[in-house]
């Protein structure tokens, strides 16, 4: 089985996401951790683009890589000093996290090996009209997204107000 360009790009993006994810949780500087998280989100958007989900990839970049990471960075900079470092983990917490990681990896491996992946015959992308996407996003019927969008916006507003209140107390 020959390696196509899509397969090579997928493995590159997968390795990139894995490396950046590990660096996100292992670095001791919190701003660097947020930067590595940004790279993970960009890599995820790259996989969406590779699969042909251009709308989902664009949303990934705009909402998560753009909005959420900027919110993280501002909240970090509002609540911590410039040279703050994460404290060193105790041995018991490290072992608990390590064994949880091993258990999670075993579950993922078990599910992956037990699942029968079926080859799809029709690989042609389905084009959806922008009018239908706009109607789905702005409608309030059964399959509309207005209520979840408003709930997330209220959550982000609460996070911003909480960050400001924490920064003001000092």
CSV table of N, CA and C in Angstrom, one decimal:
chain,number,residue,atom,x,y,z
A,1,UNK,N,0.8,-1.2,0.0
A,1,UNK,CA,0.0,0.0,0.0
A,1,UNK,C,0.9,1.2,0.0
A,2,UNK,N,0.7,2.0,-1.0
A,2,UNK,CA,1.6,3.2,-1.2
A,2,UNK,C,1.0,4.4,-0.3
A,3,UNK,N,2.0,5.2,0.1
A,3,UNK,CA,1.6,6.4,0.9
A,3,UNK,C,1.2,7.5,0.0
A,4,UNK,N,0.0,8.0,0.1
A,4,UNK,CA,-0.4,9.1,-0.7
A,4,UNK,C,0.0,10.4,0.0
A,5,UNK,N,-0.1,11.5,-0.6
A,5,UNK,CA,0.2,12.8,0.0
A,5,UNK,C,-0.8,13.1,1.2
A,6,UNK,N,-2.0,12.7,1.0
A,6,UNK,CA,-3.0,13.0,2.1
A,6,UNK,C,-2.6,12.1,3.3
A,7,UNK,N,-2.2,10.9,3.1
A,7,UNK,CA,-1.8,10.1,4.3
A,7,UNK,C,-0.5,10.7,5.0
A,8,UNK,N,0.4,11.1,4.2
A,8,UNK,CA,1.6,11.7,4.8
A,8,UNK,C,1.3,13.0,5.6
A,9,UNK,N,0.4,13.8,5.0
A,9,UNK,CA,0.0,15.1,5.7
A,9,UNK,C,-0.8,14.7,7.0
A,10,UNK,N,-1.7,13.7,6.9
A,10,UNK,CA,-2.4,13.3,8.1
A,10,UNK,C,-1.5,12.8,9.2
A,11,UNK,N,-0.5,12.0,8.9
A,11,UNK,CA,0.4,11.5,9.9
A,11,UNK,C,1.3,12.7,10.4
A,12,UNK,N,1.7,13.6,9.6
A,12,UNK,CA,2.4,14.8,10.0
A,12,UNK,C,1.6,15.6,11.0
A,13,UNK,N,0.3,15.9,10.6
A,13,UNK,CA,-0.6,16.6,11.5
A,13,UNK,C,-0.8,15.9,12.8
A,14,UNK,N,-1.0,14.6,12.8
A,14,UNK,CA,-1.2,13.8,14.0
A,14,UNK,C,0.0,13.8,14.9
A,15,UNK,N,1.2,13.7,14.3
A,15,UNK,CA,2.4,13.8,15.2
A,15,UNK,C,2.6,15.2,15.7
A,16,UNK,N,2.2,16.2,14.9
A,16,UNK,CA,2.3,17.6,15.4
A,16,UNK,C,1.4,17.8,16.6
A,17,UNK,N,0.2,17.3,16.4
A,17,UNK,CA,-0.8,17.5,17.5
A,17,UNK,C,-0.4,16.8,18.8
A,18,UNK,N,0.1,15.6,18.6
A,18,UNK,CA,0.6,14.8,19.8
A,18,UNK,C,1.7,15.5,20.5
A,19,UNK,N,2.7,16.0,19.7
A,19,UNK,CA,3.9,16.6,20.3
A,19,UNK,C,3.5,17.9,21.0
A,20,UNK,N,2.6,18.7,20.4
A,20,UNK,CA,2.2,20.0,21.0
A,20,UNK,C,1.3,19.7,22.2
A,21,UNK,N,0.5,18.6,22.2
A,21,UNK,CA,-0.3,18.3,23.4
A,21,UNK,C,0.5,17.9,24.5
A,22,UNK,N,1.6,17.1,24.3
A,22,UNK,CA,2.5,16.8,25.4
A,22,UNK,C,3.2,18.0,25.9
A,23,UNK,N,3.6,18.9,25.0
A,23,UNK,CA,4.3,20.1,25.4
A,23,UNK,C,3.4,21.0,26.2
A,24,UNK,N,2.1,21.0,25.9
A,24,UNK,CA,1.1,21.8,26.6
A,24,UNK,C,1.0,21.5,28.0
A,25,UNK,N,1.0,20.2,28.3
A,25,UNK,CA,0.8,19.7,29.7
A,25,UNK,C,2.1,19.6,30.5
A,26,UNK,N,3.3,19.6,29.8
A,26,UNK,CA,4.5,19.4,30.5
A,26,UNK,C,5.3,20.6,30.7
A,27,UNK,N,5.0,21.7,30.0
A,27,UNK,CA,5.8,22.9,30.2
A,27,UNK,C,5.4,23.6,31.6
A,28,UNK,N,6.4,24.3,32.1
A,28,UNK,CA,6.2,24.9,33.4
A,28,UNK,C,5.7,26.3,33.3
A,29,UNK,N,5.9,26.9,32.1
A,29,UNK,CA,5.5,28.3,31.9
A,29,UNK,C,4.0,28.3,31.4
A,30,UNK,N,3.1,29.0,32.0
A,30,UNK,CA,1.7,28.9,31.7
A,30,UNK,C,1.4,29.6,30.4
A,31,UNK,N,2.1,30.7,30.0
A,31,UNK,CA,1.8,31.3,28.7
A,31,UNK,C,2.3,30.5,27.6
A,32,UNK,N,3.4,29.8,27.8
A,32,UNK,CA,3.9,28.8,26.7
A,32,UNK,C,2.9,27.7,26.6
A,33,UNK,N,2.3,27.3,27.7
A,33,UNK,CA,1.3,26.2,27.6
A,33,UNK,C,0.1,26.7,26.8
A,34,UNK,N,-0.4,27.9,26.9
A,34,UNK,CA,-1.5,28.4,26.1
A,34,UNK,C,-1.0,28.5,24.7
A,35,UNK,N,0.2,28.9,24.4
A,35,UNK,CA,0.7,28.9,23.0
A,35,UNK,C,0.7,27.5,22.4
A,36,UNK,N,1.2,26.5,23.1
A,36,UNK,CA,1.2,25.2,22.6
A,36,UNK,C,-0.3,24.7,22.3
A,37,UNK,N,-1.2,25.1,23.2
A,37,UNK,CA,-2.6,24.8,23.0
A,37,UNK,C,-3.1,25.4,21.7
A,38,UNK,N,-2.7,26.6,21.4
A,38,UNK,CA,-3.0,27.2,20.1
A,38,UNK,C,-2.6,26.4,19.0
A,39,UNK,N,-1.3,25.9,19.0
A,39,UNK,CA,-0.8,25.0,18.0
A,39,UNK,C,-1.6,23.7,17.8
A,40,UNK,N,-2.0,23.2,18.9
A,40,UNK,CA,-2.9,22.0,18.9
A,40,UNK,C,-4.2,22.3,18.2
A,41,UNK,N,-4.8,23.4,18.5
A,41,UNK,CA,-6.0,23.8,17.8
A,41,UNK,C,-5.9,24.0,16.3
A,42,UNK,N,-4.7,24.6,16.0
A,42,UNK,CA,-4.4,24.8,14.5
A,42,UNK,C,-4.2,23.5,13.8
A,43,UNK,N,-3.6,22.5,14.5
A,43,UNK,CA,-3.4,21.2,13.9
A,43,UNK,C,-4.7,20.5,13.7
A,44,UNK,N,-5.6,20.6,14.7
A,44,UNK,CA,-6.9,20.0,14.6
A,44,UNK,C,-7.7,20.7,13.4
A,45,UNK,N,-7.6,22.0,13.2
A,45,UNK,CA,-8.2,22.6,12.0
A,45,UNK,C,-7.6,22.1,10.7
A,46,UNK,N,-6.3,21.8,10.8
A,46,UNK,CA,-5.7,21.2,9.6
A,46,UNK,C,-6.2,19.9,9.2
A,47,UNK,N,-6.5,19.1,10.2
A,47,UNK,CA,-7.2,17.8,9.9
A,47,UNK,C,-8.6,18.0,9.4
A,48,UNK,N,-9.3,18.9,9.9
A,48,UNK,CA,-10.6,19.2,9.4
A,48,UNK,C,-10.5,19.6,7.9
A,49,UNK,N,-9.6,20.5,7.6
A,49,UNK,CA,-9.4,20.9,6.2
A,49,UNK,C,-9.0,19.7,5.3
A,50,UNK,N,-8.2,18.8,5.8
A,50,UNK,CA,-7.7,17.7,5.1
A,50,UNK,C,-8.9,16.7,4.8
A,51,UNK,N,-9.8,16.6,5.7
A,51,UNK,CA,-11.0,15.8,5.5
A,51,UNK,C,-12.0,16.4,4.6
A,52,UNK,N,-11.9,17.7,4.2
A,52,UNK,CA,-12.8,18.4,3.4
A,52,UNK,C,-13.9,19.2,4.1
A,53,UNK,N,-13.8,19.3,5.4
A,53,UNK,CA,-14.7,20.0,6.3
A,53,UNK,C,-14.3,21.4,6.4
A,54,UNK,N,-14.4,22.2,5.3
A,54,UNK,CA,-13.9,23.6,5.4
A,54,UNK,C,-14.6,24.5,6.3
A,55,UNK,N,-15.9,24.3,6.5
A,55,UNK,CA,-16.6,25.1,7.4
A,55,UNK,C,-16.2,24.8,8.8
A,56,UNK,N,-16.1,23.5,9.2
A,56,UNK,CA,-15.7,23.2,10.5
A,56,UNK,C,-14.3,23.6,10.8
A,57,UNK,N,-13.4,23.5,9.8
A,57,UNK,CA,-12.0,24.0,10.0
A,57,UNK,C,-12.0,25.5,10.2
A,58,UNK,N,-12.8,26.2,9.5
A,58,UNK,CA,-12.9,27.7,9.7
A,58,UNK,C,-13.4,28.0,11.1
A,59,UNK,N,-14.4,27.3,11.5
A,59,UNK,CA,-15.0,27.6,12.8
A,59,UNK,C,-13.9,27.2,13.9
A,60,UNK,N,-13.2,26.2,13.7
A,60,UNK,CA,-12.1,25.8,14.6
A,60,UNK,C,-11.1,26.9,14.8
A,61,UNK,N,-10.7,27.5,13.7
A,61,UNK,CA,-9.7,28.6,13.8
A,61,UNK,C,-10.3,29.8,14.4
A,62,UNK,N,-11.5,30.2,13.9
A,62,UNK,CA,-12.1,31.4,14.4
A,62,UNK,C,-12.5,31.4,15.9
A,63,UNK,N,-13.2,30.3,16.3
A,63,UNK,CA,-13.8,30.2,17.6
A,63,UNK,C,-12.7,29.8,18.6
A,64,UNK,N,-12.1,28.6,18.4
A,64,UNK,CA,-11.2,28.0,19.4
A,64,UNK,C,-9.9,28.7,19.3
A,65,UNK,N,-9.2,28.6,18.2
A,65,UNK,CA,-7.8,29.2,18.1
A,65,UNK,C,-7.9,30.7,18.2
A,66,UNK,N,-8.9,31.3,17.8
A,66,UNK,CA,-9.0,32.8,17.9
A,66,UNK,C,-9.5,33.2,19.2
A,67,UNK,N,-10.7,32.8,19.5
A,67,UNK,CA,-11.4,33.3,20.7
A,67,UNK,C,-11.0,32.7,22.0
A,68,UNK,N,-11.0,31.4,22.1
A,68,UNK,CA,-10.8,30.8,23.4
A,68,UNK,C,-9.4,30.9,23.8
A,69,UNK,N,-8.4,30.8,22.9
A,69,UNK,CA,-7.0,30.9,23.4
A,69,UNK,C,-6.7,32.4,23.7
A,70,UNK,N,-7.3,33.3,23.0
A,70,UNK,CA,-7.1,34.7,23.4
A,70,UNK,C,-7.7,35.0,24.8
A,71,UNK,N,-8.8,34.4,25.1
A,71,UNK,CA,-9.4,34.5,26.4
A,71,UNK,C,-8.5,33.9,27.4
A,72,UNK,N,-8.0,32.7,27.1
A,72,UNK,CA,-7.0,32.1,28.1
A,72,UNK,C,-5.8,33.0,28.4
A,73,UNK,N,-5.2,33.5,27.3
A,73,UNK,CA,-4.0,34.3,27.5
A,73,UNK,C,-4.3,35.6,28.3
A,74,UNK,N,-5.5,36.3,28.0
A,74,UNK,CA,-5.8,37.5,28.7
A,74,UNK,C,-6.1,37.1,30.2
A,75,UNK,N,-6.8,36.0,30.4
A,75,UNK,CA,-7.1,35.7,31.8
A,75,UNK,C,-5.8,35.3,32.6
A,76,UNK,N,-4.9,34.7,31.9
A,76,UNK,CA,-3.6,34.3,32.5
A,76,UNK,C,-2.8,35.6,32.8
A,77,UNK,N,-2.8,36.5,31.9
A,77,UNK,CA,-2.0,37.7,32.1
A,77,UNK,C,-2.7,38.7,33.1
A,78,UNK,N,-4.0,38.6,33.2
A,78,UNK,CA,-4.7,39.4,34.2
A,78,UNK,C,-4.5,38.9,35.7
A,79,UNK,N,-4.4,37.6,35.8
A,79,UNK,CA,-4.4,37.0,37.1
A,79,UNK,C,-3.0,36.5,37.6
A,80,UNK,N,-2.0,36.5,36.8
A,80,UNK,CA,-0.7,36.0,37.3
A,80,UNK,C,0.4,37.0,37.0
A,81,UNK,N,1.5,36.8,37.7
A,81,UNK,CA,2.7,37.7,37.4
A,81,UNK,C,3.4,37.3,36.1
A,82,UNK,N,4.4,38.1,35.8
A,82,UNK,CA,5.0,37.9,34.5
A,82,UNK,C,5.9,36.6,34.5
A,83,UNK,N,6.5,36.3,35.6
A,83,UNK,CA,7.4,35.2,35.7
A,83,UNK,C,6.9,34.0,36.4
A,84,UNK,N,5.6,33.9,36.5
A,84,UNK,CA,4.9,32.7,37.2
A,84,UNK,C,5.3,31.4,36.5
A,85,UNK,N,5.5,30.5,37.3
A,85,UNK,CA,5.8,29.1,36.8
A,85,UNK,C,4.8,28.2,37.5
A,86,UNK,N,4.5,27.1,36.9
A,86,UNK,CA,3.7,26.1,37.5
A,86,UNK,C,4.5,25.4,38.6
A,87,UNK,N,3.8,25.0,39.7
A,87,UNK,CA,4.5,24.3,40.7
A,87,UNK,C,4.8,22.9,40.4
A,88,UNK,N,5.8,22.3,41.0
A,88,UNK,CA,6.2,21.0,40.7
A,88,UNK,C,5.1,20.0,41.2
A,89,UNK,N,4.8,18.9,40.5
A,89,UNK,CA,3.8,17.9,40.9
A,89,UNK,C,4.4,17.0,42.0
A,90,UNK,N,3.6,16.6,42.9
A,90,UNK,CA,4.0,15.7,43.9
A,90,UNK,C,4.0,14.3,43.2
A,91,UNK,N,4.8,13.4,43.8
A,91,UNK,CA,5.0,12.1,43.1
A,91,UNK,C,3.7,11.3,43.0
A,92,UNK,N,2.8,11.4,44.1
A,92,UNK,CA,1.5,10.7,44.0
A,92,UNK,C,0.6,11.2,42.9
A,93,UNK,N,0.6,12.5,42.7
A,93,UNK,CA,-0.3,13.1,41.7
A,93,UNK,C,0.3,12.7,40.3
A,94,UNK,N,1.6,12.7,40.2
A,94,UNK,CA,2.2,12.3,38.9
A,94,UNK,C,1.9,10.9,38.6
A,95,UNK,N,2.0,10.0,39.6
A,95,UNK,CA,1.7,8.6,39.3
A,95,UNK,C,0.2,8.4,39.0
A,96,UNK,N,-0.7,9.1,39.7
A,96,UNK,CA,-2.1,9.0,39.4
A,96,UNK,C,-2.4,9.5,38.0
A,97,UNK,N,-1.8,10.6,37.6
A,97,UNK,CA,-2.0,11.1,36.2
A,97,UNK,C,-1.4,10.1,35.2
A,98,UNK,N,-0.2,9.5,35.5
A,98,UNK,CA,0.4,8.6,34.6
A,98,UNK,C,-0.4,7.3,34.4
A,99,UNK,N,-0.9,6.8,35.5
A,99,UNK,CA,-1.8,5.6,35.4
A,99,UNK,C,-3.1,5.9,34.7
A,100,UNK,N,-3.6,7.1,34.9
A,100,UNK,CA,-4.9,7.5,34.2
A,100,UNK,C,-4.6,7.6,32.7
A,101,UNK,N,-3.4,8.1,32.3
A,101,UNK,CA,-3.1,8.2,30.9
A,101,UNK,C,-2.9,6.8,30.3
A,102,UNK,N,-2.3,5.9,31.0
A,102,UNK,CA,-2.1,4.5,30.5
A,102,UNK,C,-3.5,3.8,30.4
A,103,UNK,N,-4.4,4.0,31.4
A,103,UNK,CA,-5.7,3.5,31.3
A,103,UNK,C,-6.5,4.0,30.1
A,104,UNK,N,-6.4,5.3,29.9
A,104,UNK,CA,-7.1,6.0,28.8
A,104,UNK,C,-6.6,5.5,27.4
A,105,UNK,N,-5.2,5.3,27.3
A,105,UNK,CA,-4.6,4.8,26.1
A,105,UNK,C,-5.0,3.4,25.9
A,106,UNK,N,-5.1,2.6,26.9
A,106,UNK,CA,-5.6,1.2,26.8
A,106,UNK,C,-7.0,1.1,26.3
A,107,UNK,N,-7.9,2.0,26.8
A,107,UNK,CA,-9.3,2.0,26.4
A,107,UNK,C,-9.4,2.4,24.9
A,108,UNK,N,-8.7,3.4,24.5
A,108,UNK,CA,-8.7,3.9,23.1
A,108,UNK,C,-8.1,2.8,22.2
A,109,UNK,N,-7.1,2.1,22.6
A,109,UNK,CA,-6.5,1.0,21.8
A,109,UNK,C,-7.5,-0.1,21.7
A,110,UNK,N,-8.1,-0.5,22.8
A,110,UNK,CA,-9.1,-1.6,22.8
A,110,UNK,C,-10.2,-1.3,21.9
A,111,UNK,N,-10.8,-0.1,22.0
A,111,UNK,CA,-11.9,0.3,21.1
A,111,UNK,C,-11.5,0.3,19.6
A,112,UNK,N,-10.3,0.9,19.4
A,112,UNK,CA,-9.8,0.9,18.0
A,112,UNK,C,-9.6,-0.5,17.4
A,113,UNK,N,-9.1,-1.4,18.2
A,113,UNK,CA,-8.8,-2.7,17.7
A,113,UNK,C,-10.1,-3.6,17.5
A,114,UNK,N,-11.1,-3.3,18.4
A,114,UNK,CA,-12.3,-4.1,18.4
A,114,UNK,C,-13.3,-3.6,17.3
A,115,UNK,N,-13.2,-2.3,16.9
A,115,UNK,CA,-14.2,-1.7,16.0
A,115,UNK,C,-13.9,-2.2,14.6
A,116,UNK,N,-14.9,-2.5,13.8
A,116,UNK,CA,-14.8,-2.9,12.4
A,116,UNK,C,-15.0,-1.6,11.6
A,117,UNK,N,-13.9,-1.1,11.1
A,117,UNK,CA,-14.0,0.1,10.3
A,117,UNK,C,-14.4,-0.3,8.8
A,118,UNK,N,-15.5,0.3,8.4
A,118,UNK,CA,-16.0,0.0,7.0
A,118,UNK,C,-15.5,1.0,6.0
A,119,UNK,N,-15.1,0.5,4.9
A,119,UNK,CA,-14.7,1.4,3.8
A,119,UNK,C,-15.9,2.0,3.2
A,120,UNK,N,-15.9,3.3,3.0
A,120,UNK,CA,-17.0,4.0,2.4
A,120,UNK,C,-16.8,4.0,0.9
A,121,UNK,N,-17.9,3.9,0.2
A,121,UNK,CA,-17.8,3.9,-1.3
A,121,UNK,C,-17.9,5.2,-1.9
A,122,UNK,N,-18.8,6.1,-1.3
A,122,UNK,CA,-19.0,7.4,-1.9
A,122,UNK,C,-18.2,8.4,-1.1
A,123,UNK,N,-17.1,8.9,-1.7
A,123,UNK,CA,-16.2,9.8,-1.1
A,123,UNK,C,-16.4,11.2,-1.6
A,124,UNK,N,-17.4,11.5,-2.4
A,124,UNK,CA,-17.7,12.8,-2.9
A,124,UNK,C,-18.2,13.7,-1.8
A,125,UNK,N,-17.6,14.9,-1.7
A,125,UNK,CA,-18.0,15.8,-0.6
A,125,UNK,C,-19.4,16.3,-0.9
A,126,UNK,N,-20.2,16.5,0.1
A,126,UNK,CA,-21.5,17.0,0.0
A,126,UNK,C,-21.5,18.5,0.2
A,127,UNK,N,-21.9,19.3,-0.8
A,127,UNK,CA,-21.9,20.7,-0.7
A,127,UNK,C,-23.2,21.2,-0.1
A,128,UNK,N,-23.1,22.0,0.9
A,128,UNK,CA,-24.3,22.6,1.6
A,128,UNK,C,-24.4,24.0,1.3
A,129,UNK,N,-25.5,24.5,0.9
A,129,UNK,CA,-25.7,25.9,0.6
A,129,UNK,C,-25.5,26.8,1.8
A,130,UNK,N,-24.9,27.9,1.6
A,130,UNK,CA,-24.6,28.8,2.8
A,130,UNK,C,-25.9,29.3,3.4
A,131,UNK,N,-27.0,29.4,2.6
A,131,UNK,CA,-28.3,29.8,3.2
A,131,UNK,C,-28.8,28.7,4.2
A,132,UNK,N,-28.6,27.4,3.9
A,132,UNK,CA,-29.0,26.4,4.8
A,132,UNK,C,-28.2,26.5,6.1
A,133,UNK,N,-26.9,26.8,6.0
A,133,UNK,CA,-26.0,26.9,7.2
A,133,UNK,C,-26.5,28.1,8.0
A,134,UNK,N,-26.7,29.2,7.4
A,134,UNK,CA,-27.2,30.4,8.1
A,134,UNK,C,-28.5,30.1,8.8
A,135,UNK,N,-29.4,29.5,8.1
A,135,UNK,CA,-30.7,29.2,8.7
A,135,UNK,C,-30.6,28.2,9.9
A,136,UNK,N,-29.7,27.2,9.8
A,136,UNK,CA,-29.5,26.3,10.9
A,136,UNK,C,-28.8,27.1,12.1
A,137,UNK,N,-27.9,28.0,11.9
A,137,UNK,CA,-27.3,28.7,12.9
A,137,UNK,C,-28.2,29.7,13.6
A,138,UNK,N,-29.1,30.3,12.9
A,138,UNK,CA,-29.9,31.4,13.5
A,138,UNK,C,-31.3,31.0,13.8
A,139,UNK,N,-31.7,29.7,13.6
A,139,UNK,CA,-33.0,29.3,13.9
A,139,UNK,C,-33.1,28.8,15.3
A,140,UNK,N,-34.3,28.9,15.8
A,140,UNK,CA,-34.6,28.5,17.2
A,140,UNK,C,-35.4,27.2,17.2
A,141,UNK,N,-35.5,26.5,16.1
A,141,UNK,CA,-36.3,25.3,16.1
A,141,UNK,C,-35.5,24.1,16.7
A,142,UNK,N,-36.0,22.9,16.4
A,142,UNK,CA,-35.4,21.7,17.0
A,142,UNK,C,-33.9,21.6,16.7
A,143,UNK,N,-33.5,21.9,15.5
A,143,UNK,CA,-32.1,21.7,15.1
A,143,UNK,C,-31.3,23.0,15.0
A,144,UNK,N,-31.8,24.1,15.7
A,144,UNK,CA,-31.2,25.4,15.6
A,144,UNK,C,-30.1,25.5,16.6
A,145,UNK,N,-29.2,26.5,16.4
A,145,UNK,CA,-28.1,26.7,17.3
A,145,UNK,C,-28.1,28.0,18.1
A,146,UNK,N,-29.2,28.7,18.1
A,146,UNK,CA,-29.3,30.0,18.8
A,146,UNK,C,-29.1,29.8,20.3
A,147,UNK,N,-29.8,28.8,20.9
A,147,UNK,CA,-29.7,28.7,22.3
A,147,UNK,C,-28.3,28.2,22.8
A,148,UNK,N,-27.7,27.2,22.1
A,148,UNK,CA,-26.3,26.9,22.6
A,148,UNK,C,-25.3,28.1,22.4
A,149,UNK,N,-25.5,28.8,21.3
A,149,UNK,CA,-24.6,30.0,21.0
A,149,UNK,C,-24.8,31.0,22.1
A,150,UNK,N,-26.0,31.3,22.5
A,150,UNK,CA,-26.2,32.3,23.6
A,150,UNK,C,-25.7,31.7,24.9
A,151,UNK,N,-25.8,30.4,25.2
A,151,UNK,CA,-25.3,29.9,26.4
A,151,UNK,C,-23.8,30.0,26.5
A,152,UNK,N,-23.1,29.7,25.4
A,152,UNK,CA,-21.7,29.9,25.4
A,152,UNK,C,-21.3,31.3,25.5
A,153,UNK,N,-22.0,32.2,24.9
A,153,UNK,CA,-21.6,33.7,25.0
A,153,UNK,C,-21.8,34.1,26.4
A,154,UNK,N,-22.8,33.7,27.1
A,154,UNK,CA,-23.0,34.1,28.6
A,154,UNK,C,-21.9,33.5,29.4
A,155,UNK,N,-21.4,32.2,29.1
A,155,UNK,CA,-20.3,31.6,29.8
A,155,UNK,C,-19.0,32.4,29.6
A,156,UNK,N,-18.8,32.8,28.3
A,156,UNK,CA,-17.6,33.6,28.1
A,156,UNK,C,-17.6,35.0,28.8
A,157,UNK,N,-18.8,35.6,28.8
A,157,UNK,CA,-19.0,36.9,29.5
A,157,UNK,C,-18.7,36.7,31.0
A,158,UNK,N,-19.2,35.6,31.6
A,158,UNK,CA,-18.9,35.3,33.0
A,158,UNK,C,-17.4,35.1,33.3
A,159,UNK,N,-16.8,34.5,32.3
A,159,UNK,CA,-15.3,34.3,32.5
A,159,UNK,C,-14.6,35.6,32.4
A,160,UNK,N,-15.0,36.5,31.5
A,160,UNK,CA,-14.3,37.8,31.4
A,160,UNK,C,-14.6,38.6,32.7
A,161,UNK,N,-15.8,38.6,33.1
A,161,UNK,CA,-16.1,39.4,34.4
A,161,UNK,C,-15.4,38.8,35.6
A,162,UNK,N,-15.3,37.5,35.6
A,162,UNK,CA,-14.6,36.9,36.7
A,162,UNK,C,-13.1,37.2,36.7
A,163,UNK,N,-12.5,37.2,35.5
A,163,UNK,CA,-11.1,37.6,35.4
A,163,UNK,C,-10.8,39.0,35.8
A,164,UNK,N,-11.8,39.9,35.4
A,164,UNK,CA,-11.6,41.3,35.8
A,164,UNK,C,-11.8,41.5,37.3
A,165,UNK,N,-12.7,40.8,37.9
A,165,UNK,CA,-12.9,40.9,39.4
A,165,UNK,C,-11.7,40.3,40.1
A,166,UNK,N,-11.1,39.3,39.6
A,166,UNK,CA,-9.9,38.7,40.3
A,166,UNK,C,-8.7,39.7,40.2
A,167,UNK,N,-8.6,40.3,39.0
A,167,UNK,CA,-7.5,41.2,38.8
A,167,UNK,C,-7.7,42.5,39.6
A,168,UNK,N,-8.9,42.9,39.8
A,168,UNK,CA,-9.2,44.2,40.5
A,168,UNK,C,-8.9,44.0,42.0
A,169,UNK,N,-9.1,42.8,42.6
A,169,UNK,CA,-8.8,42.6,44.0
A,169,UNK,C,-7.4,43.0,44.4
A,170,UNK,N,-6.5,42.8,43.5
A,170,UNK,CA,-5.1,43.1,43.9
A,170,UNK,C,-4.9,44.6,43.8
